[in-house]
Amino acid sequence: MSGSFEQRLAAQYGSLSTRLRQAGDYIADNPISIATRSLRALASDSKLAPATFTRLAHALQYENFEALREVMRDQIGRRVLPFADRADRLQKDSLNPQESFLTLYGTACQDNIAALSAAIEPEQLERVADRLAGARRVVLLGALGSTGIAEYTAYIANFLGDNWEIGARAGASLGATLTGLDERDAVLVITKPPFARSSIRGAILAHEQGAYVTLITDSRACPALHAADDSFIVPTDSPHFYTSYVATMFLLEAILAMVARRAGPRATERVAEVERRNRLLEEVYVR
């Protein structure tokens, strides 16, 4: 098994015992402690037996817990600046308790993007872009709070080609959309708690049909993670009452840009043609 700790944990999360999930959650939430404190101290703080961390390391196919620890140390090395920024902001917050919500929200969104950028393996992002760019069909699945995000993604992608579509759009049958998918096709799923049943079932069915599945979520407990060929656990922390999609949009726009680069000159030609027809149909305001 390859990939970052978060990717390995996400891929195995559904099959882990409750104790191993707790250990995985603790490691993901406390990377500095994992990298710097003894296993005995970690066990005491997490109220888990030292052997639980060792079993988790083996379950995620690390040679031992020290190998897992080294991965976390390397990951922290790429996150030094964000952590330093957070420490600096924490000190300033104590001096300015009246900080505006806008500032707090903006800081949370920036932290989410920074954490996501540090956690993503470049090779994984390249692989996802390759598969989406080369797919015969790309089906987007996003319902409930993710509906608008899927719609926006499809709008941008349709500038590049006509093979991107939204599953179950405007009351259409999801079953009809997924019919005929195979290893030549790709499905991009966006789902966050509360998980939309249609997105979860659609991802699993697409996987069973042999399609390449990329899943974007914010929870390692997502019931469709086992069906994903590639997955991204996107940070969504914010002072807002609802899940933040800012980092999710950042990730999707980055993926679309990488897909566009792979499309080459034909993408440029299609974008120009789409713009020409938009003007011809008077869909856009032109001065």
XYZ file of C-alpha atoms in Angstrom:
287
model
C 0.000 0.000 0.000
C 1.317 3.459 -0.897
C 0.222 7.021 -0.177
C 0.208 9.382 2.768
C -0.933 8.321 6.232
C -4.309 10.013 5.688
C -4.807 8.161 2.396
C -3.928 4.798 3.918
C -6.175 5.430 6.900
C -9.064 6.533 4.703
C -8.735 3.452 2.505
C -8.832 1.050 5.481
C -11.034 3.018 7.885
C -14.221 1.062 7.284
C -12.525 -2.265 8.021
C -10.692 -1.189 11.197
C -11.854 -2.030 14.708
C -13.169 0.729 16.959
C -9.862 0.913 18.857
C -7.804 1.133 15.672
C -10.075 3.871 14.349
C -9.557 5.796 17.577
C -5.796 5.426 17.200
C -5.982 6.556 13.579
C -8.079 9.582 14.496
C -5.657 10.490 17.268
C -2.646 10.291 14.944
C -4.360 12.354 12.248
C -5.385 15.012 14.764
C -2.063 15.155 16.635
C 0.775 14.853 14.101
C 3.273 16.893 16.160
C 2.734 14.698 19.219
C 3.173 11.564 17.125
C 6.436 12.874 15.725
C 7.929 14.106 18.989
C 6.550 12.165 21.982
C 7.246 8.642 23.171
C 4.803 5.850 22.447
C 4.118 5.516 26.171
C 3.213 9.217 26.411
C 0.957 8.918 23.363
C -0.784 5.921 24.868
C -1.361 7.775 28.142
C -2.710 10.875 26.422
C -4.990 8.958 24.050
C -6.046 6.381 26.678
C -5.147 3.633 24.233
C -2.695 0.783 24.752
C 0.722 1.152 23.070
C 0.031 -2.082 21.221
C -2.996 -0.467 19.573
C -0.748 1.997 17.738
C 1.538 -0.848 16.670
C -1.412 -2.870 15.381
C -2.649 0.169 13.468
C 0.757 0.623 11.837
C 0.687 -2.993 10.665
C -2.937 -2.685 9.492
C -1.900 0.278 7.320
C 1.044 -1.763 6.010
C 3.843 0.128 7.726
C 6.770 -2.005 8.853
C 6.296 -0.815 12.427
C 5.132 2.218 14.402
C 8.501 3.942 13.946
C 8.023 3.813 10.186
C 4.622 5.460 10.611
C 6.210 8.064 12.892
C 8.817 8.913 10.251
C 6.041 9.540 7.720
C 4.401 11.961 10.140
C 7.719 13.749 10.753
C 8.178 14.225 7.029
C 4.618 15.497 6.740
C 5.166 17.985 9.543
C 8.240 19.259 7.740
C 5.939 20.333 4.921
C 3.526 21.964 7.366
C 5.944 24.044 9.424
C 4.757 27.368 8.073
C 1.039 26.750 8.658
C 1.680 25.575 12.231
C 3.902 28.599 12.892
C 1.199 30.857 11.507
C -1.349 29.248 13.793
C 0.844 29.729 16.840
C 1.348 33.384 15.934
C -2.387 33.899 15.421
C -3.143 32.182 18.723
C -0.984 34.738 20.554
C -2.579 37.617 18.706
C -6.066 36.285 19.377
C -5.424 36.487 23.107
C -4.554 40.157 22.683
C -7.537 40.897 20.503
C -10.602 39.034 21.805
C -12.892 41.230 19.696
C -11.552 39.912 16.401
C -14.262 39.960 13.758
C -15.998 36.856 12.483
C -14.811 37.630 8.971
C -11.203 37.501 10.112
C -11.758 34.261 12.043
C -13.521 32.696 9.085
C -10.869 33.828 6.625
C -8.124 32.434 8.837
C -9.905 29.072 9.117
C -10.296 28.843 5.339
C -6.634 29.697 4.775
C -5.621 27.058 7.328
C -7.790 24.464 5.584
C -6.210 25.179 2.213
C -2.697 25.149 3.686
C -3.305 21.831 5.456
C -4.801 20.277 2.322
C -1.897 21.465 0.157
C 0.614 19.989 2.588
C -1.167 16.648 2.903
C -1.787 15.907 -0.779
C 0.811 13.783 -2.517
C 1.685 15.430 -5.877
C 1.791 12.015 -7.537
C -1.781 11.342 -6.501
C -3.004 14.640 -7.900
C -1.232 13.954 -11.187
C -2.766 10.488 -11.334
C -6.270 11.819 -10.755
C -5.838 14.472 -13.454
C -4.516 11.841 -15.875
C -7.460 9.526 -15.304
C -10.078 12.264 -15.580
C -8.485 13.753 -18.688
C -8.301 10.374 -20.381
C -11.742 9.082 -19.430
C -14.376 8.397 -22.052
C -17.047 9.751 -19.693
C -16.756 11.588 -16.380
C -19.807 11.499 -14.119
C -20.050 13.975 -11.243
C -21.970 12.935 -8.139
C -22.885 15.594 -5.601
C -26.143 15.961 -3.676
C -27.509 17.973 -0.751
C -24.857 20.549 0.204
C -22.544 19.313 -2.558
C -25.084 19.858 -5.347
C -23.963 23.375 -6.222
C -20.291 22.380 -6.101
C -20.911 19.568 -8.585
C -22.876 21.950 -10.832
C -20.041 24.487 -10.806
C -17.466 21.791 -11.554
C -19.502 20.535 -14.495
C -19.947 24.072 -15.820
C -16.173 24.630 -15.931
C -15.422 21.125 -17.228
C -17.881 21.502 -20.102
C -15.672 24.260 -21.498
C -13.044 21.551 -21.993
C -15.187 18.749 -23.392
C -18.668 17.342 -23.716
C -17.948 14.122 -21.837
C -18.536 15.525 -18.322
C -22.018 15.123 -16.868
C -23.857 15.301 -13.552
C -25.538 12.185 -12.232
C -29.256 12.449 -11.418
C -29.434 16.031 -12.633
C -32.816 17.770 -12.448
C -34.647 14.605 -11.488
C -32.965 12.368 -14.068
C -32.421 8.737 -13.131
C -29.060 8.049 -11.496
C -29.350 4.462 -12.637
C -29.640 5.602 -16.228
C -26.563 7.807 -15.864
C -24.448 4.999 -14.437
C -25.623 2.392 -16.925
C -22.842 1.458 -19.329
C -19.957 2.732 -17.206
C -16.843 0.570 -17.295
C -13.067 0.824 -16.890
C -12.914 3.493 -19.597
C -14.958 5.889 -17.481
C -14.493 7.922 -14.297
C -16.762 9.077 -11.496
C -15.926 12.087 -9.317
C -17.871 12.066 -6.052
C -18.249 15.006 -3.652
C -19.965 14.099 -0.403
C -19.829 15.303 3.209
C -21.882 14.553 6.311
C -24.762 14.075 6.287
C -23.881 11.806 3.382
C -26.342 11.732 0.504
C -27.517 8.176 -0.061
C -27.478 8.634 -3.838
C -23.807 9.697 -3.844
C -22.708 6.788 -1.650
C -24.620 4.159 -3.571
C -23.614 5.677 -6.892
C -19.914 5.565 -5.974
C -20.140 1.940 -4.881
C -22.061 0.867 -7.996
C -19.635 2.700 -10.300
C -16.722 0.947 -8.586
C -18.400 -2.433 -9.005
C -18.825 -1.682 -12.721
C -15.089 -1.076 -13.056
C -15.144 2.719 -13.396
C -12.358 4.770 -11.832
C -13.734 6.519 -8.727
C -12.294 9.639 -7.087
C -13.924 10.629 -3.801
C -13.742 14.029 -2.084
C -15.016 14.118 1.488
C -14.095 15.519 4.890
C -14.549 12.409 7.000
C -12.652 9.146 7.264
C -15.987 7.590 8.204
C -17.423 8.165 4.721
C -19.103 4.852 3.795
C -17.955 5.057 0.166
C -14.213 5.341 0.867
C -13.652 1.651 0.252
C -15.040 2.078 -3.263
C -12.654 4.908 -4.197
C -9.537 4.377 -6.277
C -8.317 7.775 -5.068
C -9.697 9.842 -2.222
C -9.112 13.236 -0.634
C -9.975 14.059 2.980
C -10.506 17.806 2.805
C -10.271 19.981 5.957
C -13.491 21.903 6.596
C -12.889 23.547 9.990
C -14.442 26.998 10.426
C -16.405 29.081 12.932
C -19.387 28.769 10.595
C -22.248 26.500 11.620
C -22.081 24.659 8.272
C -19.347 22.721 6.527
C -16.867 24.928 4.697
C -16.434 24.118 1.003
C -13.630 26.616 0.392
C -10.818 24.039 0.439
C -12.976 21.680 -1.624
C -13.373 24.340 -4.306
C -9.640 24.976 -4.200
C -8.971 21.283 -4.825
C -11.539 20.958 -7.615
C -10.313 24.064 -9.426
C -6.742 22.763 -9.213
C -7.818 19.417 -10.670
C -9.738 21.104 -13.491
C -6.729 23.275 -14.329
C -4.536 20.163 -14.509
C -7.088 18.435 -16.728
C -7.131 21.503 -19.001
C -3.344 21.381 -19.345
C -3.570 17.783 -20.482
C -6.235 18.591 -23.044
C -3.775 20.703 -25.057
C -4.680 22.902 -28.045
C -8.035 21.223 -28.594
C -9.191 22.544 -25.230
C -8.248 26.088 -26.225
C -10.164 25.685 -29.456
C -13.227 24.349 -27.670
C -13.197 27.135 -25.057
C -13.090 29.707 -27.856
C -15.948 27.977 -29.645
C -18.059 27.815 -26.470
C -17.510 31.526 -25.890
C -18.435 32.290 -29.501
C -21.673 30.338 -29.251
C -22.521 31.926 -25.894
C -22.338 35.317 -27.555
C -24.254 34.082 -30.581
C -27.064 32.824 -28.347
C -26.882 36.013 -26.253
C -26.329 33.988 -23.098
C -23.796 36.502 -21.836
C -23.912 40.268 -21.559
C -21.563 41.945 -24.041
C -20.978 45.704 -23.994
